Short mmCIF file of C-alpha atoms and ligand atoms in Angstrom, two decimals:
data_model
loop_
_atom_site.label_atom_id
_atom_site.label_comp_id
_atom_site.label_asym_id
_atom_site.label_seq_id
_atom_site.Cartn_x
_atom_site.Cartn_y
_atom_site.Cartn_z
CA UNK A 1 44.01 13.38 7.72
CA UNK A 2 41.37 11.34 9.65
CA UNK A 3 38.58 13.20 11.21
CA UNK A 4 38.33 13.31 14.86
CA UNK A 5 35.60 12.03 17.29
CA UNK A 6 34.94 15.91 17.99
CA UNK A 7 34.44 16.22 14.05
CA UNK A 8 32.16 13.39 14.18
CA UNK A 9 30.06 15.21 16.81
CA UNK A 10 29.96 18.34 14.77
CA UNK A 11 28.45 16.38 12.02
CA UNK A 12 25.79 14.93 14.17
CA UNK A 13 24.97 18.62 15.32
CA UNK A 14 24.56 19.64 11.84
CA UNK A 15 22.55 16.40 10.77
CA UNK A 16 18.94 17.43 9.86
CA UNK A 17 17.87 13.69 10.87
CA UNK A 18 19.57 13.88 14.18
CA UNK A 19 16.44 13.97 16.19
CA UNK A 20 14.89 10.70 14.69
CA UNK A 21 17.29 8.94 17.01
CA UNK A 22 15.04 9.51 19.88
CA UNK A 23 12.28 7.96 18.24
CA UNK A 24 14.09 4.50 18.58
CA UNK A 25 14.35 2.63 21.75
CA UNK A 26 18.26 1.76 21.52
CA UNK A 27 19.71 0.04 24.43
CA UNK A 28 22.68 2.14 26.17
CA UNK A 29 26.11 1.06 25.21
CA UNK A 30 25.05 -0.29 21.89
CA UNK A 31 25.96 0.82 18.64
CA UNK A 32 23.52 -0.83 16.34
CA UNK A 33 24.78 -1.19 12.88
CA UNK A 34 22.55 -4.23 12.19
CA UNK A 35 19.29 -2.41 10.76
CA UNK A 36 19.55 -3.93 7.40
CA UNK A 37 19.03 -7.38 9.04
CA UNK A 38 16.53 -6.35 11.79
CA UNK A 39 15.73 -2.80 12.11
CA UNK A 40 15.74 -1.12 15.40
CA UNK A 41 12.51 -0.78 17.57
CA UNK A 42 10.61 2.65 17.14
CA UNK A 43 9.48 3.88 20.47
CA UNK A 44 5.88 4.18 19.33
CA UNK A 45 5.78 0.52 18.23
CA UNK A 46 5.02 -0.87 21.95
CA UNK A 47 2.36 1.50 22.43
CA UNK A 48 0.63 0.80 19.36
CA UNK A 49 1.04 -3.03 19.79
CA UNK A 50 -0.65 -2.51 23.32
CA UNK A 51 -3.66 -0.83 21.79
CA UNK A 52 -4.15 -3.30 19.07
CA UNK A 53 -3.54 -6.21 21.29
CA UNK A 54 -5.61 -5.22 24.30
CA UNK A 55 -8.19 -2.96 22.69
CA UNK A 56 -8.82 -4.17 19.22
CA UNK A 57 -8.16 -7.86 19.67
CA UNK A 58 -8.97 -8.22 23.33
CA UNK A 59 -11.89 -5.82 23.88
CA UNK A 60 -13.38 -5.41 20.36
CA UNK A 61 -12.65 -8.83 19.11
CA UNK A 62 -13.97 -9.89 15.63
CA UNK A 63 -15.72 -6.59 15.10
CA UNK A 64 -12.17 -4.97 14.60
CA UNK A 65 -12.16 -6.34 10.86
CA UNK A 66 -14.71 -3.44 10.44
CA UNK A 67 -14.38 -1.18 13.33
CA UNK A 68 -10.68 -0.65 13.05
CA UNK A 69 -10.63 -1.43 9.29
CA UNK A 70 -8.18 -4.54 9.60
CA UNK A 71 -9.58 -5.68 6.52
CA UNK A 72 -7.87 -2.76 4.50
CA UNK A 73 -4.66 -2.94 6.51
CA UNK A 74 -2.46 -4.57 3.60
CA UNK A 75 -3.45 -1.93 1.00
CA UNK A 76 -3.39 0.88 3.51
CA UNK A 77 0.17 0.22 4.45
CA UNK A 78 1.00 -0.66 1.18
CA UNK A 79 -0.12 2.63 -0.03
CA UNK A 80 2.34 4.33 2.39
CA UNK A 81 5.13 1.77 1.28
CA UNK A 82 4.50 3.07 -2.23
CA UNK A 83 5.43 6.57 -1.38
CA UNK A 84 8.91 5.32 -0.20
CA UNK A 85 9.37 3.52 -3.49
CA UNK A 86 8.09 5.63 -6.22
CA UNK A 87 4.64 3.61 -6.77
CA UNK A 88 1.32 4.94 -7.14
CA UNK A 89 -1.91 4.01 -4.71
CA UNK A 90 -3.17 0.51 -5.35
CA UNK A 91 0.26 -0.75 -6.76
CA UNK A 92 1.59 -2.16 -3.40
CA UNK A 93 0.39 -4.70 -0.97
CA UNK A 94 1.42 -6.03 2.48
CA UNK A 95 1.57 -9.46 2.50
CA UNK A 96 3.49 -12.77 3.55
CA UNK A 97 7.14 -12.82 3.27
CA UNK A 98 9.59 -11.57 0.58
CA UNK A 99 10.20 -14.89 -0.20
CA UNK A 100 6.49 -15.95 -0.80
CA UNK A 101 5.93 -12.38 -2.60
CA UNK A 102 8.71 -13.16 -4.97
CA UNK A 103 7.35 -16.64 -5.73
CA UNK A 104 3.88 -14.75 -6.56
CA UNK A 105 5.32 -11.93 -8.83
CA UNK A 106 7.59 -14.29 -10.69
CA UNK A 107 4.67 -16.61 -11.39
CA UNK A 108 2.81 -13.61 -12.69
CA UNK A 109 5.82 -12.31 -15.05
CA UNK A 110 5.81 -15.81 -16.48
CA UNK A 111 2.05 -15.75 -17.13
CA UNK A 112 2.46 -12.42 -18.97
CA UNK A 113 5.46 -13.53 -20.88
CA UNK A 114 4.15 -16.92 -21.87
CA UNK A 115 6.16 -17.50 -24.86
CA UNK A 116 9.13 -17.11 -23.03
CA UNK A 117 10.60 -19.54 -20.30
CA UNK A 118 13.78 -18.02 -18.98
CA UNK A 119 14.23 -16.23 -15.32
CA UNK A 120 17.71 -14.34 -15.77
CA UNK A 121 19.77 -13.55 -12.36
CA UNK A 122 23.24 -13.28 -11.38
CA UNK A 123 25.48 -15.56 -9.18
CA UNK A 124 25.58 -14.49 -5.61
CA UNK A 125 22.13 -12.79 -5.51
CA UNK A 126 20.62 -13.30 -2.11
CA UNK A 127 20.47 -16.82 -2.31
CA UNK A 128 16.97 -17.02 -0.92
CA UNK A 129 15.87 -15.28 -4.32
CA UNK A 130 17.55 -17.99 -6.43
CA UNK A 131 15.97 -20.85 -4.23
CA UNK A 132 12.43 -19.10 -5.02
CA UNK A 133 13.34 -19.51 -8.75
CA UNK A 134 14.58 -23.04 -8.65
CA UNK A 135 11.36 -24.09 -6.72
CA UNK A 136 9.34 -22.57 -9.67
CA UNK A 137 11.57 -24.21 -12.18
CA UNK A 138 10.96 -27.52 -10.20
CA UNK A 139 7.03 -26.98 -10.17
CA UNK A 140 7.14 -26.29 -13.68
CA UNK A 141 8.12 -29.76 -14.92
CA UNK A 142 11.29 -28.18 -16.54
CA UNK A 143 9.26 -25.63 -18.64
CA UNK A 144 10.93 -22.87 -16.61
CA UNK A 145 14.66 -22.64 -16.52
CA UNK A 146 16.62 -20.45 -14.07
CA UNK A 147 19.74 -18.87 -15.95
CA UNK A 148 22.64 -17.39 -14.12
CA UNK A 149 25.11 -15.05 -15.54
CA UNK A 150 27.71 -13.02 -14.11
CA UNK A 151 26.66 -9.20 -13.56
CA UNK A 152 28.98 -7.72 -16.11
CA UNK A 153 27.18 -10.26 -18.92
CA UNK A 154 23.48 -9.59 -17.50
CA UNK A 155 22.61 -7.03 -20.10
CA UNK A 156 23.97 -8.84 -23.25
CA UNK A 157 22.28 -12.13 -21.85
CA UNK A 158 18.77 -10.78 -22.36
CA UNK A 159 17.88 -12.79 -25.19
CA UNK A 160 14.68 -13.96 -26.98
CA UNK A 161 14.18 -16.69 -24.32
CA UNK A 162 14.21 -14.54 -21.21
CA UNK A 163 10.71 -13.92 -19.72
CA UNK A 164 11.87 -11.99 -16.53
CA UNK A 165 15.03 -10.38 -15.20
CA UNK A 166 15.03 -11.03 -11.68
CA UNK A 167 17.48 -8.83 -9.30
CA UNK A 168 18.17 -7.58 -6.16
CA UNK A 169 18.64 -3.78 -6.40
CA UNK A 170 21.32 -3.48 -3.65
CA UNK A 171 23.40 -6.49 -3.34
CA UNK A 172 23.27 -7.66 0.44
CA UNK A 173 26.98 -8.52 0.61
CA UNK A 174 29.05 -5.69 -1.44
CA UNK A 175 26.16 -2.94 -1.51
CA UNK A 176 26.52 -2.77 -5.14
CA UNK A 177 23.42 -0.97 -6.52
CA UNK A 178 22.08 -1.85 -10.12
CA UNK A 179 21.10 0.81 -12.54
CA UNK A 180 17.31 -0.10 -12.08
CA UNK A 181 16.25 2.14 -14.94
CA UNK A 182 18.67 1.18 -17.57
CA UNK A 183 18.43 -2.50 -16.94
CA UNK A 184 14.53 -2.34 -17.01
CA UNK A 185 14.58 -0.26 -20.07
CA UNK A 186 17.10 -2.89 -21.71
CA UNK A 187 14.74 -5.93 -20.48
CA UNK A 188 11.66 -4.09 -22.11
CA UNK A 189 13.47 -3.55 -25.40
CA UNK A 190 14.33 -7.30 -25.77
CA UNK A 191 10.56 -8.30 -24.76
CA UNK A 192 11.30 -9.34 -20.95
CA UNK A 193 9.81 -7.96 -17.79
CA UNK A 194 11.83 -7.10 -14.77
CA UNK A 195 11.42 -8.16 -10.94
CA UNK A 196 13.44 -6.06 -8.47
CA UNK A 197 13.96 -7.11 -5.01
CA UNK A 198 14.09 -3.84 -2.71
CA UNK A 199 15.05 -5.44 0.51
CA UNK A 200 18.11 -3.62 1.14
CA UNK A 201 16.81 -0.47 -0.64
CA UNK A 202 13.71 0.82 0.58
CA UNK A 203 14.21 3.44 3.00
CA UNK A 204 17.91 3.40 2.60
CA UNK A 205 18.40 4.85 -1.13
CA UNK A 206 16.44 6.41 -3.80
CA UNK A 207 13.92 4.27 -5.51
CA UNK A 208 11.61 5.37 -8.06
CA UNK A 209 9.78 2.24 -9.51
CA UNK A 210 7.50 4.45 -11.79
CA UNK A 211 10.38 6.42 -13.35
CA UNK A 212 12.29 2.96 -14.04
CA UNK A 213 8.96 1.43 -15.59
CA UNK A 214 9.64 -1.41 -13.31
CA UNK A 215 7.22 -4.51 -13.77
CA UNK A 216 7.19 -6.04 -10.24
CA UNK A 217 8.97 -5.62 -7.06
CA UNK A 218 9.27 -7.21 -3.83
CA UNK A 219 10.77 -6.08 -0.44
CA UNK A 220 11.42 -6.63 3.16
CA UNK A 221 9.49 -5.19 6.16
CA UNK A 222 11.96 -5.84 9.10
CA UNK A 223 15.06 -4.22 7.72
CA UNK A 224 15.29 -0.57 7.09
CA UNK A 225 11.56 -0.13 7.38
CA UNK A 226 11.88 -0.97 11.05
CA UNK A 227 8.72 -3.39 10.98
CA UNK A 228 10.11 -6.02 13.69
CA UNK A 229 11.15 -9.44 13.46
CA UNK A 230 9.52 -11.49 10.96
CA UNK A 231 7.47 -8.55 9.85
CA UNK A 232 5.07 -8.96 6.82
CA UNK A 233 6.88 -7.92 3.47
CA UNK A 234 5.37 -6.09 0.52
CA UNK A 235 5.08 -6.59 -3.21
CA UNK A 236 4.36 -4.20 -6.31
CA UNK A 237 2.86 -4.83 -9.36
CA UNK A 238 2.52 -1.98 -12.02
CA UNK A 239 -0.98 -1.20 -12.57
CA UNK A 240 -0.60 -2.07 -16.43
CA UNK A 241 0.06 -5.59 -15.45
CA UNK A 242 -2.72 -5.93 -12.72
CA UNK A 243 -5.49 -7.26 -14.78
CA UNK A 244 -3.30 -9.83 -16.90
CA UNK A 245 -2.11 -12.41 -14.39
CA UNK A 246 -3.27 -13.93 -11.05
CA UNK A 247 -1.35 -14.99 -8.05
CA UNK A 248 -0.39 -18.56 -7.93
CA UNK A 249 -1.75 -18.90 -4.33
CA UNK A 250 -5.22 -18.25 -5.06
CA UNK A 251 -6.38 -17.60 -1.57
CA UNK A 252 -10.07 -16.23 -0.25
CA UNK A 253 -8.55 -12.84 0.56
CA UNK A 254 -7.56 -12.32 -2.85
CA UNK A 255 -10.83 -13.25 -4.22
CA UNK A 256 -13.19 -10.68 -5.81
CA UNK A 257 -15.91 -11.20 -3.02
CA UNK A 258 -14.24 -13.09 -0.11
CA UNK A 259 -17.32 -12.98 1.80
CA UNK A 260 -19.63 -14.50 -0.49
CA UNK A 261 -17.93 -18.01 0.13
CA UNK A 262 -18.55 -19.19 -3.54
CA UNK A 263 -16.77 -22.24 -4.75
CA UNK A 264 -14.99 -20.80 -7.50
CA UNK A 265 -11.94 -18.54 -7.34
CA UNK A 266 -12.27 -15.36 -8.86
CA UNK A 267 -9.37 -13.02 -8.56
CA UNK A 268 -10.05 -9.42 -7.09
CA UNK A 269 -9.61 -6.48 -9.63
CA UNK A 270 -6.71 -4.67 -8.11
CA UNK A 271 -3.51 -5.56 -6.16
CA UNK A 272 -5.60 -7.20 -3.71
CA UNK A 273 -5.56 -10.45 -5.78
CA UNK A 274 -2.11 -11.15 -4.53
CA UNK A 275 -3.29 -11.40 -1.08
CA UNK A 276 -4.14 -15.06 0.10
CA UNK A 277 -4.90 -15.60 3.71
CA UNK A 278 -6.15 -13.65 6.60
CA UNK A 279 -3.81 -10.61 7.13
CA UNK A 280 -1.19 -10.72 9.85
CA UNK A 281 -2.53 -7.87 11.71
CA UNK A 282 -0.28 -7.54 14.54
CA UNK A 283 2.83 -7.58 12.31
CA UNK A 284 1.03 -5.11 9.57
CA UNK A 285 0.38 -2.59 12.73
CA UNK A 286 3.93 -2.72 13.64
CA UNK A 287 5.01 -2.29 10.28
CA UNK A 288 2.93 0.78 9.94
CA UNK A 289 4.66 2.45 12.77
CA UNK A 290 8.01 2.03 11.26
CA UNK A 291 6.85 3.16 7.70
CA UNK A 292 5.04 6.19 9.38
CA UNK A 293 8.26 7.09 10.99
CA UNK A 294 10.37 6.70 7.92
CA UNK A 295 7.79 8.91 5.78
CA UNK A 296 8.41 11.81 8.21
CA UNK A 297 11.97 12.02 6.93
CA UNK A 298 12.72 13.77 3.71
CA UNK A 299 13.94 11.09 1.20
CA UNK A 300 16.74 13.06 -0.42
CA UNK A 301 18.09 13.98 3.24
CA UNK A 302 18.10 10.32 4.05
CA UNK A 303 19.76 9.26 0.95
CA UNK A 304 22.48 12.03 1.18
CA UNK A 305 23.23 10.94 4.91
CA UNK A 306 23.45 7.25 3.72
CA UNK A 307 26.28 8.08 1.34
CA UNK A 308 28.02 10.19 4.00
CA UNK A 309 27.82 7.49 6.70
CA UNK A 310 29.12 4.91 4.53
CA UNK A 311 31.90 6.89 2.77
CA UNK A 312 33.09 8.03 6.33
CA UNK A 313 32.95 4.51 7.54
CA UNK A 314 34.76 2.84 4.50
CA UNK A 315 37.41 5.57 4.96
CA UNK A 316 37.84 5.33 8.49
CA UNK A 317 37.98 1.59 8.17
CA UNK A 318 41.02 1.83 5.46
CA UNK A 319 42.79 4.19 7.50
CA UNK A 320 42.88 2.62 10.87
CA UNK A 321 42.32 -1.03 10.20
CA UNK A 322 43.70 -1.39 6.60
CA UNK A 323 47.19 -2.56 8.42
CA UNK A 324 45.32 -5.54 9.91
CA UNK A 325 44.40 -6.90 6.86
CA UNK A 326 40.68 -5.53 6.53
CA UNK A 327 39.66 -4.86 3.14
CA UNK A 328 36.80 -2.78 2.05
CA UNK A 329 34.38 -4.48 -0.67
CA UNK A 330 32.61 -1.33 -1.43
CA UNK A 331 31.92 0.03 -4.91
CA UNK A 332 34.09 3.03 -5.33
CA UNK A 333 31.16 5.01 -6.89
CA UNK A 334 29.19 6.33 -4.13
CA UNK A 335 26.15 6.68 -6.60
CA UNK A 336 25.94 2.93 -7.07
CA UNK A 337 25.89 1.62 -3.82
CA UNK A 338 23.69 0.84 -0.92
CA UNK A 339 23.54 1.76 2.74
CA UNK A 340 25.96 -0.66 4.11
CA UNK A 341 29.74 -1.22 4.29
CA UNK A 342 31.03 -4.68 3.77
CA UNK A 343 34.83 -5.46 5.01
CA UNK A 344 36.85 -8.72 4.14
CA UNK A 345 38.89 -10.41 6.58
CA UNK A 346 39.56 -14.14 6.97
CA UNK A 347 38.73 -14.29 10.31
CA UNK A 348 35.67 -12.02 9.82
CA UNK A 349 33.27 -14.29 12.12
CA UNK A 350 35.38 -14.13 15.06
CA UNK A 351 36.24 -10.41 14.77
CA UNK A 352 32.39 -9.80 14.52
CA UNK A 353 31.96 -11.89 17.86
CA UNK A 354 34.60 -9.88 19.40
CA UNK A 355 32.94 -6.56 17.99
CA UNK A 356 29.25 -7.45 19.34
CA UNK A 357 30.89 -8.28 22.88
CA UNK A 358 32.23 -4.63 22.82
CA UNK A 359 28.62 -3.48 21.73
CA UNK A 360 29.19 -2.97 18.16
CA UNK A 361 26.48 -4.98 16.52
CA UNK A 362 26.95 -5.82 13.05
CA UNK A 363 26.93 -9.01 11.10
CA UNK A 364 28.89 -11.72 9.37
CA UNK A 365 28.21 -13.07 5.95
CA UNK A 366 29.85 -16.23 4.97
CA UNK A 367 32.65 -16.84 4.30
CA UNK A 368 34.70 -13.91 5.13
CA UNK A 369 32.61 -10.64 5.35
CA UNK A 370 32.07 -8.34 8.22
CA UNK A 371 28.58 -6.18 7.28
CA UNK A 372 27.76 -2.97 8.79
CA UNK A 373 24.38 -1.55 8.08
CA UNK A 374 24.43 2.32 8.43
CA UNK A 375 20.60 3.24 8.65
CA UNK A 376 20.48 6.87 8.13
CA UNK A 377 17.50 7.41 10.45
CA UNK A 378 19.18 6.37 13.46
CA UNK A 379 22.73 5.95 13.14
CA UNK A 380 25.10 8.99 13.56
CA UNK A 381 28.49 10.11 12.57
CA UNK A 382 29.76 9.63 15.92
CA UNK A 383 28.45 5.93 16.03
CA UNK A 384 30.54 5.28 12.84
CA UNK A 385 33.82 6.93 14.45
CA UNK A 386 33.40 4.84 17.56
CA UNK A 387 32.60 1.68 15.92
CA UNK A 388 35.66 1.87 13.77
CA UNK A 389 37.58 2.93 16.94
CA UNK A 390 36.58 -0.19 18.50
CA UNK A 391 37.22 -2.35 15.63
CA UNK A 392 40.75 -1.11 15.21
CA UNK A 393 41.20 -1.94 18.86
CA UNK A 394 39.72 -5.55 18.60
CA UNK A 395 42.19 -5.95 15.63
CA UNK A 396 45.23 -4.56 17.31
CA UNK A 397 44.76 -6.57 20.78
CA UNK A 398 44.06 -9.72 18.74
CA UNK A 399 41.07 -10.13 21.45
CA UNK A 400 39.15 -12.08 18.40
CA UNK A 401 41.29 -14.93 18.96
CA UNK A 402 40.04 -15.83 22.39
CA UNK A 403 38.08 -19.31 22.05
CA UNK A 404 34.76 -17.91 22.96
CA UNK A 405 34.75 -15.89 20.00
CA UNK A 406 35.33 -19.04 17.86
CA UNK A 407 32.23 -20.93 18.72
CA UNK A 408 29.69 -20.58 15.80
CA UNK A 409 25.88 -19.76 16.36
CA UNK A 410 23.12 -21.08 14.02
CA UNK A 411 22.08 -17.44 13.03
CA UNK A 412 24.95 -15.31 12.03
C1 PLP B 501 16.00 -10.07 3.69
C2 PLP B 501 16.18 -10.39 2.17
C3 PLP B 501 14.53 -11.14 2.16
C4 PLP B 501 14.01 -11.64 3.19
O1 PLP B 501 13.03 -12.52 2.72
P1 PLP B 501 12.14 -12.85 3.68
O2 PLP B 501 11.11 -13.98 3.03
O3 PLP B 501 11.13 -11.70 4.01
O4 PLP B 501 12.49 -13.45 4.79
C5 PLP B 501 14.53 -11.38 0.50
N1 PLP B 501 15.61 -10.85 -0.40
C6 PLP B 501 16.75 -10.16 -0.25
C7 PLP B 501 17.50 -9.77 -1.01
C8 PLP B 501 16.94 -9.92 1.17
O5 PLP B 501 18.00 -9.27 1.49
#
């Protein structure tokens, strides 16, 4: 028996995270299921931005580097993100984009594991991460090799050539989640290091880098952490590795004594050595608002709700949309998946355009995926119910066949 809209309302009333919805500035009439691409706007962000821009920048000017401690913003917010991913103080720093951070930590892992030259990953990983590894390979003049093997063969493929295992914890399309502890342990037992991309994990699923003994990690600020478009990202380097490698981008704010202005680069002692240029203060301050909000939610409650939302969405989609050829690509085991649900349909692009026109915002991932991010902080059970109801209507009426829904935009 499918659950009713009234049942969904009851689930919302019983939800301990229900009040967080009011902390976000979501437009009327929109069901936002794309927080895994661009998180929603926290209400407190605009005011914080106003203060940073008018007071700290406009009035206090350059004095703010000291007066408002801009200089420590990357480590201050890094320490807060550390609490969300099971890292310790001084192990996480906010900087650059995830892409650039991945370049930095992959390079560090290769420095530490010098006798080996292979970066091992899987096909269909977020392509960006494969591109970054390909860039490193090209830069190394052929010394470094990116080796890609199917997910099922990853474990057996960690041989004596593998320097580093590079994986995304939660897959951006299927939401399948790797066993971080098991794979990291296996990598270590075979002399390799592990780099984890947490872009679809932090703030959505349980992550404990310390328990997993992870070596390096990177992650995104603009998805579940609600840091805003192009928000700076973060990187994690386990304390035991911090003195053993340097950033390949040896910039002045990663220097031991930035303000001595000496000619020779000397890396800062700790995680700060992974900083390069001037900190993106506006971006970091916006990210901090999102992270502070996330820190107010009990992690276990967050992950439990994420699972419930995904299960409900997948079940309702199956019950109500299965007859229209929509197929779930979700892993059956709810303990090994992230916080989004992907559905497959040959006309996924047009269907998503028609859904967006009806106020249900998800995204399309080529070639045939409708992806719905179910962010536990601000998505409710009734949202899920209504979204599937609208999806069923779009499919039943074939409204997605209208010419206006066929036109491809640059960003999907
Ligand atoms: C979103 C995402 C990124 C983002 O990279 P940026 O350089 O910060 O834009 C990286 N990796 C994965 C797996 C992602 O999902």
